[in-house]
Amino acid sequence: MTGRRFYTVFFAGLLLAGGSLAQDSGRKAIAYSQAPEMSSGVCVGKDMASAIACAKQTCIDGGGEAEYCLDVAACFPARWSVDVFMQVADGPHWHEFYCGWESKELALKAAEIACDKAVRPDLIECAPVQIHDEEGKVYEAPFN
């Protein structure tokens, strides 16, 4: 067996093992899909593939066209995630999604950094809107 073929088979085996380890650990994945100005979807699943597929379908079901529902973020393990609304002065708005944080407080800190006017002076509005836990429960973000 050539070196290249050995590594291909080896890494394919690791990926397959990783999928079953993810299912066995009880941890969950989270994914976010977005069609800017149209729709979005967030889903928790038993693994990355199922979370991503669900998020994309939720985006489509919410009114986004399939080709515009883009996979924006996905994390395994999901841990804590935050959905941040952003808008620039000339009108367009979108959401950014940050996942995989160890605590709700760290997820909110990520949103705070993402909204830093010193780094992103073009934003006229920026705020966390929802927080997600690993089980899929949604919490309204505290407004400052």
JSON list of C-alpha atoms in Angstrom, two decimals:
[
{"chain": "A", "resi": 1, "resn": "MET", "atom": "CA", "xyz": [0.00, 0.00, 0.00]},
{"chain": "A", "resi": 2, "resn": "THR", "atom": "CA", "xyz": [1.39, 3.40, -0.95]},
{"chain": "A", "resi": 3, "resn": "GLY", "atom": "CA", "xyz": [1.92, 6.08, 1.69]},
{"chain": "A", "resi": 4, "resn": "ARG", "atom": "CA", "xyz": [-0.79, 8.29, 0.22]},
{"chain": "A", "resi": 5, "resn": "ARG", "atom": "CA", "xyz": [-3.33, 5.48, 0.14]},
{"chain": "A", "resi": 6, "resn": "PHE", "atom": "CA", "xyz": [-2.44, 4.43, 3.70]},
{"chain": "A", "resi": 7, "resn": "TYR", "atom": "CA", "xyz": [-3.04, 7.95, 5.02]},
{"chain": "A", "resi": 8, "resn": "THR", "atom": "CA", "xyz": [-6.30, 8.27, 3.08]},
{"chain": "A", "resi": 9, "resn": "VAL", "atom": "CA", "xyz": [-7.61, 5.03, 4.60]},
{"chain": "A", "resi": 10, "resn": "PHE", "atom": "CA", "xyz": [-6.24, 5.97, 8.03]},
{"chain": "A", "resi": 11, "resn": "PHE", "atom": "CA", "xyz": [-7.90, 9.40, 8.08]},
{"chain": "A", "resi": 12, "resn": "ALA", "atom": "CA", "xyz": [-11.16, 8.05, 6.68]},
{"chain": "A", "resi": 13, "resn": "GLY", "atom": "CA", "xyz": [-11.18, 5.55, 9.55]},
{"chain": "A", "resi": 14, "resn": "LEU", "atom": "CA", "xyz": [-10.57, 8.35, 12.04]},
{"chain": "A", "resi": 15, "resn": "LEU", "atom": "CA", "xyz": [-13.49, 10.35, 10.64]},
{"chain": "A", "resi": 16, "resn": "LEU", "atom": "CA", "xyz": [-15.81, 7.36, 10.88]},
{"chain": "A", "resi": 17, "resn": "ALA", "atom": "CA", "xyz": [-14.64, 6.60, 14.41]},
{"chain": "A", "resi": 18, "resn": "GLY", "atom": "CA", "xyz": [-15.05, 10.25, 15.36]},
{"chain": "A", "resi": 19, "resn": "GLY", "atom": "CA", "xyz": [-18.68, 10.17, 14.24]},
{"chain": "A", "resi": 20, "resn": "SER", "atom": "CA", "xyz": [-19.47, 7.17, 16.39]},
{"chain": "A", "resi": 21, "resn": "LEU", "atom": "CA", "xyz": [-17.54, 8.63, 19.32]},
{"chain": "A", "resi": 22, "resn": "ALA", "atom": "CA", "xyz": [-19.64, 11.79, 19.02]},
{"chain": "A", "resi": 23, "resn": "GLN", "atom": "CA", "xyz": [-22.83, 9.76, 19.22]},
{"chain": "A", "resi": 24, "resn": "ASP", "atom": "CA", "xyz": [-21.55, 7.73, 22.17]},
{"chain": "A", "resi": 25, "resn": "SER", "atom": "CA", "xyz": [-20.40, 10.73, 24.19]},
{"chain": "A", "resi": 26, "resn": "GLY", "atom": "CA", "xyz": [-23.90, 12.16, 24.60]},
{"chain": "A", "resi": 27, "resn": "ARG", "atom": "CA", "xyz": [-22.62, 15.54, 23.40]},
{"chain": "A", "resi": 28, "resn": "LYS", "atom": "CA", "xyz": [-24.49, 17.33, 20.65]},
{"chain": "A", "resi": 29, "resn": "ALA", "atom": "CA", "xyz": [-23.57, 19.51, 17.69]},
{"chain": "A", "resi": 30, "resn": "ILE", "atom": "CA", "xyz": [-25.13, 22.83, 16.69]},
{"chain": "A", "resi": 31, "resn": "ALA", "atom": "CA", "xyz": [-25.30, 24.48, 13.27]},
{"chain": "A", "resi": 32, "resn": "TYR", "atom": "CA", "xyz": [-26.50, 27.80, 11.87]},
{"chain": "A", "resi": 33, "resn": "SER", "atom": "CA", "xyz": [-27.56, 28.40, 8.28]},
{"chain": "A", "resi": 34, "resn": "GLN", "atom": "CA", "xyz": [-28.48, 31.82, 6.88]},
{"chain": "A", "resi": 35, "resn": "ALA", "atom": "CA", "xyz": [-29.90, 33.35, 3.74]},
{"chain": "A", "resi": 36, "resn": "PRO", "atom": "CA", "xyz": [-29.14, 37.05, 4.38]},
{"chain": "A", "resi": 37, "resn": "GLU", "atom": "CA", "xyz": [-32.20, 39.30, 4.32]},
{"chain": "A", "resi": 38, "resn": "MET", "atom": "CA", "xyz": [-34.42, 36.19, 3.93]},
{"chain": "A", "resi": 39, "resn": "SER", "atom": "CA", "xyz": [-34.25, 33.50, 6.59]},
{"chain": "A", "resi": 40, "resn": "SER", "atom": "CA", "xyz": [-32.07, 31.50, 8.96]},
{"chain": "A", "resi": 41, "resn": "GLY", "atom": "CA", "xyz": [-32.08, 28.20, 10.79]},
{"chain": "A", "resi": 42, "resn": "VAL", "atom": "CA", "xyz": [-30.46, 26.84, 13.94]},
{"chain": "A", "resi": 43, "resn": "CYS", "atom": "CA", "xyz": [-30.48, 23.17, 14.90]},
{"chain": "A", "resi": 44, "resn": "VAL", "atom": "CA", "xyz": [-28.93, 20.90, 17.48]},
{"chain": "A", "resi": 45, "resn": "GLY", "atom": "CA", "xyz": [-28.22, 17.35, 16.36]},
{"chain": "A", "resi": 46, "resn": "LYS", "atom": "CA", "xyz": [-26.50, 14.17, 17.41]},
{"chain": "A", "resi": 47, "resn": "ASP", "atom": "CA", "xyz": [-23.58, 14.99, 15.07]},
{"chain": "A", "resi": 48, "resn": "MET", "atom": "CA", "xyz": [-22.37, 17.76, 12.77]},
{"chain": "A", "resi": 49, "resn": "ALA", "atom": "CA", "xyz": [-23.94, 16.35, 9.61]},
{"chain": "A", "resi": 50, "resn": "SER", "atom": "CA", "xyz": [-27.43, 16.11, 11.09]},
{"chain": "A", "resi": 51, "resn": "ALA", "atom": "CA", "xyz": [-27.20, 19.55, 12.72]},
{"chain": "A", "resi": 52, "resn": "ILE", "atom": "CA", "xyz": [-26.04, 21.16, 9.46]},
{"chain": "A", "resi": 53, "resn": "ALA", "atom": "CA", "xyz": [-28.73, 19.44, 7.36]},
{"chain": "A", "resi": 54, "resn": "CYS", "atom": "CA", "xyz": [-31.43, 20.46, 9.84]},
{"chain": "A", "resi": 55, "resn": "ALA", "atom": "CA", "xyz": [-30.27, 24.09, 10.01]},
{"chain": "A", "resi": 56, "resn": "LYS", "atom": "CA", "xyz": [-30.25, 24.38, 6.21]},
{"chain": "A", "resi": 57, "resn": "GLN", "atom": "CA", "xyz": [-33.74, 22.84, 5.94]},
{"chain": "A", "resi": 58, "resn": "THR", "atom": "CA", "xyz": [-35.04, 25.17, 8.69]},
{"chain": "A", "resi": 59, "resn": "CYS", "atom": "CA", "xyz": [-33.64, 28.13, 6.73]},
{"chain": "A", "resi": 60, "resn": "ILE", "atom": "CA", "xyz": [-35.39, 26.92, 3.57]},
{"chain": "A", "resi": 61, "resn": "ASP", "atom": "CA", "xyz": [-38.65, 26.25, 5.42]},
{"chain": "A", "resi": 62, "resn": "GLY", "atom": "CA", "xyz": [-38.46, 29.79, 6.83]},
{"chain": "A", "resi": 63, "resn": "GLY", "atom": "CA", "xyz": [-38.48, 31.33, 3.36]},
{"chain": "A", "resi": 64, "resn": "GLY", "atom": "CA", "xyz": [-34.85, 31.22, 2.27]},
{"chain": "A", "resi": 65, "resn": "GLU", "atom": "CA", "xyz": [-34.01, 29.91, -1.17]},
{"chain": "A", "resi": 66, "resn": "ALA", "atom": "CA", "xyz": [-31.93, 26.73, -1.01]},
{"chain": "A", "resi": 67, "resn": "GLU", "atom": "CA", "xyz": [-28.97, 28.22, -2.88]},
{"chain": "A", "resi": 68, "resn": "TYR", "atom": "CA", "xyz": [-28.84, 31.18, -0.47]},
{"chain": "A", "resi": 69, "resn": "CYS", "atom": "CA", "xyz": [-29.16, 29.21, 2.78]},
{"chain": "A", "resi": 70, "resn": "LEU", "atom": "CA", "xyz": [-25.46, 29.02, 3.56]},
{"chain": "A", "resi": 71, "resn": "ASP", "atom": "CA", "xyz": [-23.85, 26.99, 6.33]},
{"chain": "A", "resi": 72, "resn": "VAL", "atom": "CA", "xyz": [-22.46, 29.81, 8.47]},
{"chain": "A", "resi": 73, "resn": "ALA", "atom": "CA", "xyz": [-21.30, 28.06, 11.65]},
{"chain": "A", "resi": 74, "resn": "ALA", "atom": "CA", "xyz": [-21.23, 24.62, 13.23]},
{"chain": "A", "resi": 75, "resn": "CYS", "atom": "CA", "xyz": [-19.64, 23.33, 16.43]},
{"chain": "A", "resi": 76, "resn": "PHE", "atom": "CA", "xyz": [-19.16, 20.00, 18.13]},
{"chain": "A", "resi": 77, "resn": "PRO", "atom": "CA", "xyz": [-19.61, 19.91, 20.99]},
{"chain": "A", "resi": 78, "resn": "ALA", "atom": "CA", "xyz": [-22.23, 22.63, 20.82]},
{"chain": "A", "resi": 79, "resn": "ARG", "atom": "CA", "xyz": [-21.82, 23.95, 24.37]},
{"chain": "A", "resi": 80, "resn": "TRP", "atom": "CA", "xyz": [-23.14, 27.56, 24.45]},
{"chain": "A", "resi": 81, "resn": "SER", "atom": "CA", "xyz": [-23.84, 29.66, 21.33]},
{"chain": "A", "resi": 82, "resn": "VAL", "atom": "CA", "xyz": [-24.92, 33.21, 20.63]},
{"chain": "A", "resi": 83, "resn": "ASP", "atom": "CA", "xyz": [-26.78, 34.73, 17.67]},
{"chain": "A", "resi": 84, "resn": "VAL", "atom": "CA", "xyz": [-25.74, 38.36, 17.06]},
{"chain": "A", "resi": 85, "resn": "PHE", "atom": "CA", "xyz": [-27.79, 40.82, 14.93]},
{"chain": "A", "resi": 86, "resn": "MET", "atom": "CA", "xyz": [-25.75, 43.32, 12.91]},
{"chain": "A", "resi": 87, "resn": "GLN", "atom": "CA", "xyz": [-26.67, 46.21, 10.63]},
{"chain": "A", "resi": 88, "resn": "VAL", "atom": "CA", "xyz": [-24.64, 48.75, 8.68]},
{"chain": "A", "resi": 89, "resn": "ALA", "atom": "CA", "xyz": [-25.60, 52.35, 7.89]},
{"chain": "A", "resi": 90, "resn": "ASP", "atom": "CA", "xyz": [-26.59, 51.73, 4.29]},
{"chain": "A", "resi": 91, "resn": "GLY", "atom": "CA", "xyz": [-29.23, 49.19, 5.36]},
{"chain": "A", "resi": 92, "resn": "PRO", "atom": "CA", "xyz": [-28.15, 45.57, 4.99]},
{"chain": "A", "resi": 93, "resn": "HIS", "atom": "CA", "xyz": [-28.46, 43.47, 8.11]},
{"chain": "A", "resi": 94, "resn": "TRP", "atom": "CA", "xyz": [-27.41, 39.95, 8.98]},
{"chain": "A", "resi": 95, "resn": "HIS", "atom": "CA", "xyz": [-26.69, 37.64, 11.90]},
{"chain": "A", "resi": 96, "resn": "GLU", "atom": "CA", "xyz": [-23.38, 36.19, 13.01]},
{"chain": "A", "resi": 97, "resn": "PHE", "atom": "CA", "xyz": [-23.35, 33.03, 15.08]},
{"chain": "A", "resi": 98, "resn": "TYR", "atom": "CA", "xyz": [-20.62, 32.09, 17.55]},
{"chain": "A", "resi": 99, "resn": "CYS", "atom": "CA", "xyz": [-20.72, 28.60, 19.02]},
{"chain": "A", "resi": 100, "resn": "GLY", "atom": "CA", "xyz": [-18.80, 26.19, 21.21]},
{"chain": "A", "resi": 101, "resn": "TRP", "atom": "CA", "xyz": [-18.30, 28.45, 24.26]},
{"chain": "A", "resi": 102, "resn": "GLU", "atom": "CA", "xyz": [-17.84, 26.86, 27.69]},
{"chain": "A", "resi": 103, "resn": "SER", "atom": "CA", "xyz": [-20.43, 29.09, 29.38]},
{"chain": "A", "resi": 104, "resn": "LYS", "atom": "CA", "xyz": [-23.28, 31.47, 28.65]},
{"chain": "A", "resi": 105, "resn": "GLU", "atom": "CA", "xyz": [-21.10, 34.32, 29.95]},
{"chain": "A", "resi": 106, "resn": "LEU", "atom": "CA", "xyz": [-18.32, 33.52, 27.48]},
{"chain": "A", "resi": 107, "resn": "ALA", "atom": "CA", "xyz": [-20.80, 33.36, 24.59]},
{"chain": "A", "resi": 108, "resn": "LEU", "atom": "CA", "xyz": [-22.07, 36.82, 25.56]},
{"chain": "A", "resi": 109, "resn": "LYS", "atom": "CA", "xyz": [-18.46, 38.06, 25.79]},
{"chain": "A", "resi": 110, "resn": "ALA", "atom": "CA", "xyz": [-17.93, 36.83, 22.20]},
{"chain": "A", "resi": 111, "resn": "ALA", "atom": "CA", "xyz": [-20.95, 38.90, 21.14]},
{"chain": "A", "resi": 112, "resn": "GLU", "atom": "CA", "xyz": [-19.58, 41.93, 22.98]},
{"chain": "A", "resi": 113, "resn": "ILE", "atom": "CA", "xyz": [-16.26, 41.62, 21.15]},
{"chain": "A", "resi": 114, "resn": "ALA", "atom": "CA", "xyz": [-18.02, 41.12, 17.78]},
{"chain": "A", "resi": 115, "resn": "CYS", "atom": "CA", "xyz": [-19.95, 44.36, 18.39]},
{"chain": "A", "resi": 116, "resn": "ASP", "atom": "CA", "xyz": [-16.91, 46.42, 19.42]},
{"chain": "A", "resi": 117, "resn": "LYS", "atom": "CA", "xyz": [-17.27, 49.79, 17.62]},
{"chain": "A", "resi": 118, "resn": "ALA", "atom": "CA", "xyz": [-13.50, 50.28, 17.69]},
{"chain": "A", "resi": 119, "resn": "VAL", "atom": "CA", "xyz": [-13.10, 47.18, 15.55]},
{"chain": "A", "resi": 120, "resn": "ARG", "atom": "CA", "xyz": [-16.27, 47.53, 13.47]},
{"chain": "A", "resi": 121, "resn": "PRO", "atom": "CA", "xyz": [-17.11, 51.24, 13.20]},
{"chain": "A", "resi": 122, "resn": "ASP", "atom": "CA", "xyz": [-19.43, 50.63, 10.22]},
{"chain": "A", "resi": 123, "resn": "LEU", "atom": "CA", "xyz": [-22.08, 48.96, 12.40]},
{"chain": "A", "resi": 124, "resn": "ILE", "atom": "CA", "xyz": [-25.01, 51.15, 13.42]},
{"chain": "A", "resi": 125, "resn": "GLU", "atom": "CA", "xyz": [-26.67, 48.33, 15.32]},
{"chain": "A", "resi": 126, "resn": "CYS", "atom": "CA", "xyz": [-25.21, 45.24, 16.90]},
{"chain": "A", "resi": 127, "resn": "ALA", "atom": "CA", "xyz": [-26.60, 43.11, 19.71]},
{"chain": "A", "resi": 128, "resn": "PRO", "atom": "CA", "xyz": [-26.91, 39.51, 20.82]},
{"chain": "A", "resi": 129, "resn": "VAL", "atom": "CA", "xyz": [-30.48, 38.33, 20.29]},
{"chain": "A", "resi": 130, "resn": "GLN", "atom": "CA", "xyz": [-30.51, 34.69, 21.35]},
{"chain": "A", "resi": 131, "resn": "ILE", "atom": "CA", "xyz": [-28.39, 32.28, 23.31]},
{"chain": "A", "resi": 132, "resn": "HIS", "atom": "CA", "xyz": [-28.56, 28.52, 22.71]},
{"chain": "A", "resi": 133, "resn": "ASP", "atom": "CA", "xyz": [-27.50, 25.74, 25.05]},
{"chain": "A", "resi": 134, "resn": "GLU", "atom": "CA", "xyz": [-26.28, 22.32, 23.95]},
{"chain": "A", "resi": 135, "resn": "GLU", "atom": "CA", "xyz": [-29.71, 20.78, 24.42]},
{"chain": "A", "resi": 136, "resn": "GLY", "atom": "CA", "xyz": [-31.27, 23.25, 21.98]},
{"chain": "A", "resi": 137, "resn": "LYS", "atom": "CA", "xyz": [-32.98, 25.46, 24.55]},
{"chain": "A", "resi": 138, "resn": "VAL", "atom": "CA", "xyz": [-33.15, 29.09, 23.44]},
{"chain": "A", "resi": 139, "resn": "TYR", "atom": "CA", "xyz": [-32.75, 32.03, 25.81]},
{"chain": "A", "resi": 140, "resn": "GLU", "atom": "CA", "xyz": [-33.38, 35.67, 25.03]},
{"chain": "A", "resi": 141, "resn": "ALA", "atom": "CA", "xyz": [-30.14, 37.61, 25.27]},
{"chain": "A", "resi": 142, "resn": "PRO", "atom": "CA", "xyz": [-29.96, 40.28, 27.96]},
{"chain": "A", "resi": 143, "resn": "PHE", "atom": "CA", "xyz": [-29.93, 43.79, 26.55]},
{"chain": "A", "resi": 144, "resn": "ASN", "atom": "CA", "xyz": [-27.57, 46.33, 28.07]}
]
